[in-house]
mmCIF file of C-alpha atoms and ligand atoms in Angstrom:
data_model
loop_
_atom_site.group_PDB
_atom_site.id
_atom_site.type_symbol
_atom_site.label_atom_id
_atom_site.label_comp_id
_atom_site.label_asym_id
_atom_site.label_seq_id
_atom_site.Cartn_x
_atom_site.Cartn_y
_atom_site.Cartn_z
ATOM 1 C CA UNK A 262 10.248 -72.284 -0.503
ATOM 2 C CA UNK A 263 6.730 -71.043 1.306
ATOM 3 C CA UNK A 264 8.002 -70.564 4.906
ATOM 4 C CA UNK A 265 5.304 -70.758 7.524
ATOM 5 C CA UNK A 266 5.382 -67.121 9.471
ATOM 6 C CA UNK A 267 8.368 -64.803 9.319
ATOM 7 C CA UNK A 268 10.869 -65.998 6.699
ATOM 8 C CA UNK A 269 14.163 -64.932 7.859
ATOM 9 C CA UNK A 270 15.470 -63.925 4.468
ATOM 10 C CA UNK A 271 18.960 -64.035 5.082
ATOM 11 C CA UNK A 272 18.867 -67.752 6.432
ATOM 12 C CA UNK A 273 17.355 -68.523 3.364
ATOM 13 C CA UNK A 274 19.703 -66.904 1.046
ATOM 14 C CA UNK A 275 22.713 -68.489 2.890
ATOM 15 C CA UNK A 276 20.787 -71.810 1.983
ATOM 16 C CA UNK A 277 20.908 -71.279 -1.029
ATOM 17 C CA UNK A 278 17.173 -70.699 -2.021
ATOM 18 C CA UNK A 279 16.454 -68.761 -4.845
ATOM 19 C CA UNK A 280 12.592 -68.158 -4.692
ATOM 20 C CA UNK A 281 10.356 -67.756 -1.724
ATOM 21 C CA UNK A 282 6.653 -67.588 -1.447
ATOM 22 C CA UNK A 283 5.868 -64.711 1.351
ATOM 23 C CA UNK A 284 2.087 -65.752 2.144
ATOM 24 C CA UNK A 285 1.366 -62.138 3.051
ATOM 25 C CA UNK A 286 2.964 -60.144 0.423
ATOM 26 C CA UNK A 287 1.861 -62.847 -1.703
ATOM 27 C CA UNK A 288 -1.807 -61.847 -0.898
ATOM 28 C CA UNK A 289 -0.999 -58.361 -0.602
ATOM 29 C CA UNK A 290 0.223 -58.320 -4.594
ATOM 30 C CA UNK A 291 -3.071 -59.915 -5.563
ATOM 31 C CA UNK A 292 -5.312 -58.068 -3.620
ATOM 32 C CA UNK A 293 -4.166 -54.946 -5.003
ATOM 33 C CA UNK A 294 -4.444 -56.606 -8.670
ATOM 34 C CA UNK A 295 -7.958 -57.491 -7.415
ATOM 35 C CA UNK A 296 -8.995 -53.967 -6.715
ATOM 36 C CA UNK A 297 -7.307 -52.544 -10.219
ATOM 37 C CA UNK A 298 -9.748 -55.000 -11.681
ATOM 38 C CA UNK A 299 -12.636 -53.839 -10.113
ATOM 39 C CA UNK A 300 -12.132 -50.363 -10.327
ATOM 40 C CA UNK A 301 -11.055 -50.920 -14.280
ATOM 41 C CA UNK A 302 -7.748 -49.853 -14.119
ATOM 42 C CA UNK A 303 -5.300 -51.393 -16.422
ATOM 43 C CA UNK A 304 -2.582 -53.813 -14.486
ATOM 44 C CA UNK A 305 0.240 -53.537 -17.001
ATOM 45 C CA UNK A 306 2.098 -50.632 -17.523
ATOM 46 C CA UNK A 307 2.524 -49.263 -21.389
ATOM 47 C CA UNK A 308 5.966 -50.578 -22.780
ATOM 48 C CA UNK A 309 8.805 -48.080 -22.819
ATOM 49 C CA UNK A 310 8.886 -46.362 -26.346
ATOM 50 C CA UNK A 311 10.312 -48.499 -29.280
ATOM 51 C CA UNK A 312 9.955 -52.038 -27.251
ATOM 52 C CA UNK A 313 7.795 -54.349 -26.403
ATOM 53 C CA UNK A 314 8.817 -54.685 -22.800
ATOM 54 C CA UNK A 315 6.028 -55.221 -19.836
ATOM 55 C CA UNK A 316 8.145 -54.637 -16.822
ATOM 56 C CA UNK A 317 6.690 -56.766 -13.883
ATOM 57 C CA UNK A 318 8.671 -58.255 -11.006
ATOM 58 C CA UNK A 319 9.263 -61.852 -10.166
ATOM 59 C CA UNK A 320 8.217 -61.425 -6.143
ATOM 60 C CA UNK A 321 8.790 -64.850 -5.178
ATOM 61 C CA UNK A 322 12.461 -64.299 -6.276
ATOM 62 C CA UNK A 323 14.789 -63.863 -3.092
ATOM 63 C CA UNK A 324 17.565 -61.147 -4.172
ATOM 64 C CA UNK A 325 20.902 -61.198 -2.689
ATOM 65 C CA UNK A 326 23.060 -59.335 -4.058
ATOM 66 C CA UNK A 327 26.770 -59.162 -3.318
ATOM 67 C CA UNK A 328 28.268 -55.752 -3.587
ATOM 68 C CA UNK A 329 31.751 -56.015 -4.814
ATOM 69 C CA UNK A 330 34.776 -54.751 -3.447
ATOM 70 C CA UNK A 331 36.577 -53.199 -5.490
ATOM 71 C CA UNK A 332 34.214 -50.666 -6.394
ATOM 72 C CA UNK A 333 34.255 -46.761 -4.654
ATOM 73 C CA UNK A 334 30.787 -46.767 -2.980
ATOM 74 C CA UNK A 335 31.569 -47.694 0.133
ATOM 75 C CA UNK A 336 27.368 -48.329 0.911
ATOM 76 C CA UNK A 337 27.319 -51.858 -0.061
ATOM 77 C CA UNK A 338 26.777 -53.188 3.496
ATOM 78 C CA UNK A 339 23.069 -51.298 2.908
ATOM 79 C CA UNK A 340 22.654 -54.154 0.901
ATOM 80 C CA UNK A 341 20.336 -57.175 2.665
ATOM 81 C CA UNK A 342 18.612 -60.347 1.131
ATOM 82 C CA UNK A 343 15.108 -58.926 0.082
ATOM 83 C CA UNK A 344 12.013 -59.911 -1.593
ATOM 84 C CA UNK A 345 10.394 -57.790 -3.727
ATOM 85 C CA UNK A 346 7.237 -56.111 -2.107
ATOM 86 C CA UNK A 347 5.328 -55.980 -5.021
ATOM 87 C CA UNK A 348 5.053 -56.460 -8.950
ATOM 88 C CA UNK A 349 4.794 -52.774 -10.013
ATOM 89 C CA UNK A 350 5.457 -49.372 -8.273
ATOM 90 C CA UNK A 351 2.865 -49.020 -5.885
ATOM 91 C CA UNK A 352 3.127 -45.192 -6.050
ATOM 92 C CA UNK A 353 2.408 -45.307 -9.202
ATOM 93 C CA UNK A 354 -0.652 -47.408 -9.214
ATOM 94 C CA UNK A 355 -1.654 -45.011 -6.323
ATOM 95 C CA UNK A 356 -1.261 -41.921 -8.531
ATOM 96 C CA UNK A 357 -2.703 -43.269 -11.705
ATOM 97 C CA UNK A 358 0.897 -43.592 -13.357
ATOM 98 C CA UNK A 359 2.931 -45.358 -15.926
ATOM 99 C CA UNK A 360 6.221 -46.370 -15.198
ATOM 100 C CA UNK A 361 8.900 -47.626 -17.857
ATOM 101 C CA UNK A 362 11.575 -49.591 -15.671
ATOM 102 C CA UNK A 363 11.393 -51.325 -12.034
ATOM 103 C CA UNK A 364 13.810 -50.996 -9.955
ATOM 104 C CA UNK A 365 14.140 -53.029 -6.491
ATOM 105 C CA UNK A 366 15.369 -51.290 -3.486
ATOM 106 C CA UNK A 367 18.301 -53.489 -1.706
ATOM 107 C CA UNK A 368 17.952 -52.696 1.567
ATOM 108 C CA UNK A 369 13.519 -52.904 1.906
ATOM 109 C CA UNK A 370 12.832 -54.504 -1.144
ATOM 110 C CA UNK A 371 10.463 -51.605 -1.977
ATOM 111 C CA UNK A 372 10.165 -52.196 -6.054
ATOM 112 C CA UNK A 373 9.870 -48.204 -7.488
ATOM 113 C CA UNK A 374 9.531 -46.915 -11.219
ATOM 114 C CA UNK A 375 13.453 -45.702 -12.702
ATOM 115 C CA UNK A 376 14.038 -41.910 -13.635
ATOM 116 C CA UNK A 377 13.029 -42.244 -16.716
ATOM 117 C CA UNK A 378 9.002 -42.683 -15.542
ATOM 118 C CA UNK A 379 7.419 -39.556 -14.492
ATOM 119 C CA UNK A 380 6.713 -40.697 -11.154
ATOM 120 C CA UNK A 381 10.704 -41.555 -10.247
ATOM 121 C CA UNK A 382 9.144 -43.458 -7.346
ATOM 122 C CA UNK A 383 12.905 -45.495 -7.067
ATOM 123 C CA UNK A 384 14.645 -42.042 -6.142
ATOM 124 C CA UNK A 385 11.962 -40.625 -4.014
ATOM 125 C CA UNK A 386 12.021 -43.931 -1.697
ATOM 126 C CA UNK A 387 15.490 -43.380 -1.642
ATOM 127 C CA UNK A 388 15.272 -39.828 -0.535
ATOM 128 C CA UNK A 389 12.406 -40.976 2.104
ATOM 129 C CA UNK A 390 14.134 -43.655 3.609
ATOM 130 C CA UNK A 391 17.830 -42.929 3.255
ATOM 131 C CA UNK A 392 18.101 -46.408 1.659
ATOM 132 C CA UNK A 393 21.179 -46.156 -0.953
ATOM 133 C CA UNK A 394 21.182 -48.986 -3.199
ATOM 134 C CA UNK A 395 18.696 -50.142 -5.884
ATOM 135 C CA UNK A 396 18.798 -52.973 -8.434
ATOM 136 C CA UNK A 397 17.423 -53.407 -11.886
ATOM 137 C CA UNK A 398 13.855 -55.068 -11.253
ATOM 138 C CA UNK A 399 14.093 -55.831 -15.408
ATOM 139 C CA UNK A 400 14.303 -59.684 -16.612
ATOM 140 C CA UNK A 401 18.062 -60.197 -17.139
ATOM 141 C CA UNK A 402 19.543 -57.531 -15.895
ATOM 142 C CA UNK A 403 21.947 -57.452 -12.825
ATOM 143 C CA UNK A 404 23.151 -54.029 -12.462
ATOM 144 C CA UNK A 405 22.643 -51.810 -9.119
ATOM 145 C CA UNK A 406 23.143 -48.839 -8.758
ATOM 146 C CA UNK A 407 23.876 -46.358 -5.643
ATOM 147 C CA UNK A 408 22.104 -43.084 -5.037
ATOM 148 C CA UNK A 409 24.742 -41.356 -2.842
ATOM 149 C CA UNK A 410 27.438 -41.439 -5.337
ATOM 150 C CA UNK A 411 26.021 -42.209 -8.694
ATOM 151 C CA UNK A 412 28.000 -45.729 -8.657
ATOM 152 C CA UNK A 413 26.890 -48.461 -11.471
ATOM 153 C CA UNK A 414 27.940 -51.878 -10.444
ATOM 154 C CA UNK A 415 27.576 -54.265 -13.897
ATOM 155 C CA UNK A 416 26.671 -57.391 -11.633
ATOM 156 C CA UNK A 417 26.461 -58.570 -7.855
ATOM 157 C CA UNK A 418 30.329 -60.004 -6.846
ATOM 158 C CA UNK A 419 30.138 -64.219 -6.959
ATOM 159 C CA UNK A 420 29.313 -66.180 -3.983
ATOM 160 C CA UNK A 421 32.127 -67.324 -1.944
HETATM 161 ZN ZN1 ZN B 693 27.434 -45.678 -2.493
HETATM 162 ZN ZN1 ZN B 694 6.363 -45.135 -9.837
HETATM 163 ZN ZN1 ZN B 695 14.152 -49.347 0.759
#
Protein backbone atom coordinates (compact mmCIF):
# COMPACT_ATOMS: atom_id res chain seq x y z
CA UNK A 1 0.00 0.00 0.00
CA UNK A 2 1.60 3.75 -0.77
CA UNK A 3 -1.22 5.95 0.63
CA UNK A 4 -1.32 9.43 -0.81
CA UNK A 5 -0.87 11.97 2.41
CA UNK A 6 -1.51 10.86 5.98
CA UNK A 7 -1.95 7.08 6.15
CA UNK A 8 -4.20 6.44 8.96
CA UNK A 9 -2.38 3.39 10.23
CA UNK A 10 -4.96 1.87 12.13
CA UNK A 11 -7.52 1.85 9.11
CA UNK A 12 -5.02 0.10 7.38
CA UNK A 13 -4.23 -2.52 9.82
CA UNK A 14 -7.99 -3.27 10.33
CA UNK A 15 -7.81 -3.87 6.44
CA UNK A 16 -5.73 -6.11 6.70
CA UNK A 17 -2.54 -4.59 5.02
CA UNK A 18 0.61 -5.79 5.99
CA UNK A 19 3.17 -3.31 4.37
CA UNK A 20 2.85 0.35 3.71
CA UNK A 21 5.03 2.70 1.82
CA UNK A 22 5.11 6.16 4.00
CA UNK A 23 6.43 8.59 1.11
CA UNK A 24 8.01 10.77 3.78
CA UNK A 25 9.64 8.44 6.09
CA UNK A 26 10.38 6.62 3.07
CA UNK A 27 12.59 9.60 1.93
CA UNK A 28 13.56 10.42 5.29
CA UNK A 29 15.35 6.66 5.67
CA UNK A 30 17.23 7.29 2.44
CA UNK A 31 18.25 10.60 2.89
CA UNK A 32 19.90 9.83 5.99
CA UNK A 33 21.60 6.66 4.16
CA UNK A 34 22.55 9.34 1.58
CA UNK A 35 24.41 11.52 3.99
CA UNK A 36 26.26 8.29 5.81
CA UNK A 37 27.52 7.81 2.30
CA UNK A 38 28.85 10.99 1.79
CA UNK A 39 30.32 11.58 4.93
CA UNK A 40 31.90 7.76 4.74
CA UNK A 41 30.27 6.34 7.46
CA UNK A 42 29.50 2.73 7.35
CA UNK A 43 25.46 1.97 7.02
CA UNK A 44 25.45 -1.48 8.60
CA UNK A 45 26.02 -2.06 11.99
CA UNK A 46 28.85 -4.87 13.04
CA UNK A 47 26.99 -8.27 13.74
CA UNK A 48 26.46 -9.15 17.38
CA UNK A 49 29.45 -11.40 18.55
CA UNK A 50 29.42 -15.10 17.33
CA UNK A 51 26.68 -14.40 14.37
CA UNK A 52 26.37 -13.22 11.33
CA UNK A 53 23.31 -11.12 11.92
CA UNK A 54 22.89 -7.42 10.18
CA UNK A 55 19.97 -6.12 12.08
CA UNK A 56 17.99 -3.67 9.76
CA UNK A 57 14.25 -3.01 9.87
CA UNK A 58 11.65 -3.77 7.29
CA UNK A 59 9.96 0.04 7.40
CA UNK A 60 7.37 -0.56 4.96
CA UNK A 61 6.08 -3.31 7.36
CA UNK A 62 2.84 -2.03 9.27
CA UNK A 63 3.11 -3.62 12.97
CA UNK A 64 0.10 -4.37 14.90
CA UNK A 65 0.53 -6.08 17.53
CA UNK A 66 -2.13 -7.55 19.79
CA UNK A 67 -1.26 -7.58 23.42
CA UNK A 68 -2.75 -10.56 25.03
CA UNK A 69 -4.87 -10.84 27.87
CA UNK A 70 -3.95 -12.96 29.98
CA UNK A 71 -0.72 -11.57 30.69
CA UNK A 72 0.00 -9.08 34.09
CA UNK A 73 1.07 -5.84 32.31
CA UNK A 74 -1.82 -4.16 32.23
CA UNK A 75 -0.03 -1.39 29.44
CA UNK A 76 -1.06 -3.16 26.41
CA UNK A 77 -3.61 -0.51 25.31
CA UNK A 78 -0.07 1.68 24.77
CA UNK A 79 0.10 -0.48 22.01
CA UNK A 80 -1.02 1.28 18.37
CA UNK A 81 -0.50 0.12 14.66
CA UNK A 82 2.98 1.71 13.80
CA UNK A 83 5.47 1.86 11.13
CA UNK A 84 8.82 1.77 11.81
CA UNK A 85 10.53 5.29 11.59
CA UNK A 86 13.60 4.16 10.40
CA UNK A 87 16.03 1.14 9.52
CA UNK A 88 18.60 1.57 12.34
CA UNK A 89 18.71 3.56 15.67
CA UNK A 90 18.96 6.96 14.73
CA UNK A 91 20.72 7.83 18.03
CA UNK A 92 23.09 5.77 17.27
CA UNK A 93 23.98 6.86 13.83
CA UNK A 94 23.91 10.37 15.50
CA UNK A 95 26.53 9.37 18.10
CA UNK A 96 28.78 7.33 15.92
CA UNK A 97 27.46 3.93 17.50
CA UNK A 98 27.00 0.28 16.95
CA UNK A 99 24.04 -1.31 18.00
CA UNK A 100 23.48 -5.25 18.22
CA UNK A 101 19.53 -5.65 18.26
CA UNK A 102 16.52 -3.27 17.03
CA UNK A 103 13.88 -2.93 18.81
CA UNK A 104 10.53 -1.05 17.60
CA UNK A 105 8.70 1.09 19.98
CA UNK A 106 4.73 0.16 19.93
CA UNK A 107 3.26 3.11 20.66
CA UNK A 108 5.66 5.81 18.06
CA UNK A 109 7.25 3.37 16.10
CA UNK A 110 10.60 4.92 17.12
CA UNK A 111 13.08 1.77 16.13
CA UNK A 112 16.06 2.03 19.15
CA UNK A 113 19.24 -0.27 19.72
CA UNK A 114 18.35 -3.26 22.77
CA UNK A 115 20.37 -3.18 26.16
CA UNK A 116 22.78 -5.08 25.06
CA UNK A 117 24.30 -2.04 22.57
CA UNK A 118 26.09 0.59 24.37
CA UNK A 119 23.87 3.22 23.31
CA UNK A 120 20.45 1.42 24.89
CA UNK A 121 18.67 3.96 22.69
CA UNK A 122 15.22 1.45 23.11
CA UNK A 123 15.21 2.22 27.01
CA UNK A 124 16.18 5.79 26.88
CA UNK A 125 13.11 6.55 24.36
CA UNK A 126 11.21 4.81 26.75
CA UNK A 127 12.33 6.85 29.66
CA UNK A 128 11.87 10.15 27.34
CA UNK A 129 8.59 9.54 26.21
CA UNK A 130 6.89 7.40 28.83
CA UNK A 131 6.09 4.98 25.96
CA UNK A 132 5.97 1.31 27.66
CA UNK A 133 6.05 -1.27 25.13
CA UNK A 134 8.72 -2.28 22.57
CA UNK A 135 8.92 -5.15 20.07
CA UNK A 136 11.74 -7.17 18.66
CA UNK A 137 12.74 -5.17 15.36
CA UNK A 138 14.86 -8.73 14.51
CA UNK A 139 13.67 -10.93 11.33
CA UNK A 140 11.45 -13.61 12.95
CA UNK A 141 11.02 -12.68 16.08
CA UNK A 142 7.64 -11.65 17.74
CA UNK A 143 8.30 -11.02 21.27
CA UNK A 144 7.55 -7.50 23.10
CA UNK A 145 8.42 -6.61 25.87
CA UNK A 146 7.18 -3.88 28.59
CA UNK A 147 9.44 -1.44 30.37
CA UNK A 148 7.25 -0.72 33.45
CA UNK A 149 7.14 -4.18 34.67
CA UNK A 150 9.76 -6.20 32.96
CA UNK A 151 6.86 -8.34 31.15
CA UNK A 152 8.02 -10.70 28.03
CA UNK A 153 5.11 -11.52 25.87
CA UNK A 154 6.38 -14.69 23.41
CA UNK A 155 4.02 -13.37 20.50
CA UNK A 156 1.21 -10.69 19.73
CA UNK A 157 -2.48 -12.52 20.77
CA UNK A 158 -4.29 -13.76 17.16
CA UNK A 159 -6.60 -11.59 15.33
CA UNK A 160 -10.15 -11.94 16.11
ZN1 LIG B 1 3.33 -3.26 31.39
ZN1 LIG C 1 21.15 3.11 19.55
ZN1 LIG D 1 7.68 5.63 21.26
Amino acid sequence: MRPRGHADLADLAEAGVDHVIDASLATQWRLCQAVLDLLGLPRVAVPAPGTTDTTWVDTTRLIRYRWPDDTDCPHGAAAEPVLPISGGCLDCLREGLQWVHLRVCLTCGTVGCCDSSPGRHSRAHHEHTDHPLVTSGEPGETWAYCFLDGTTVAAPAPAT
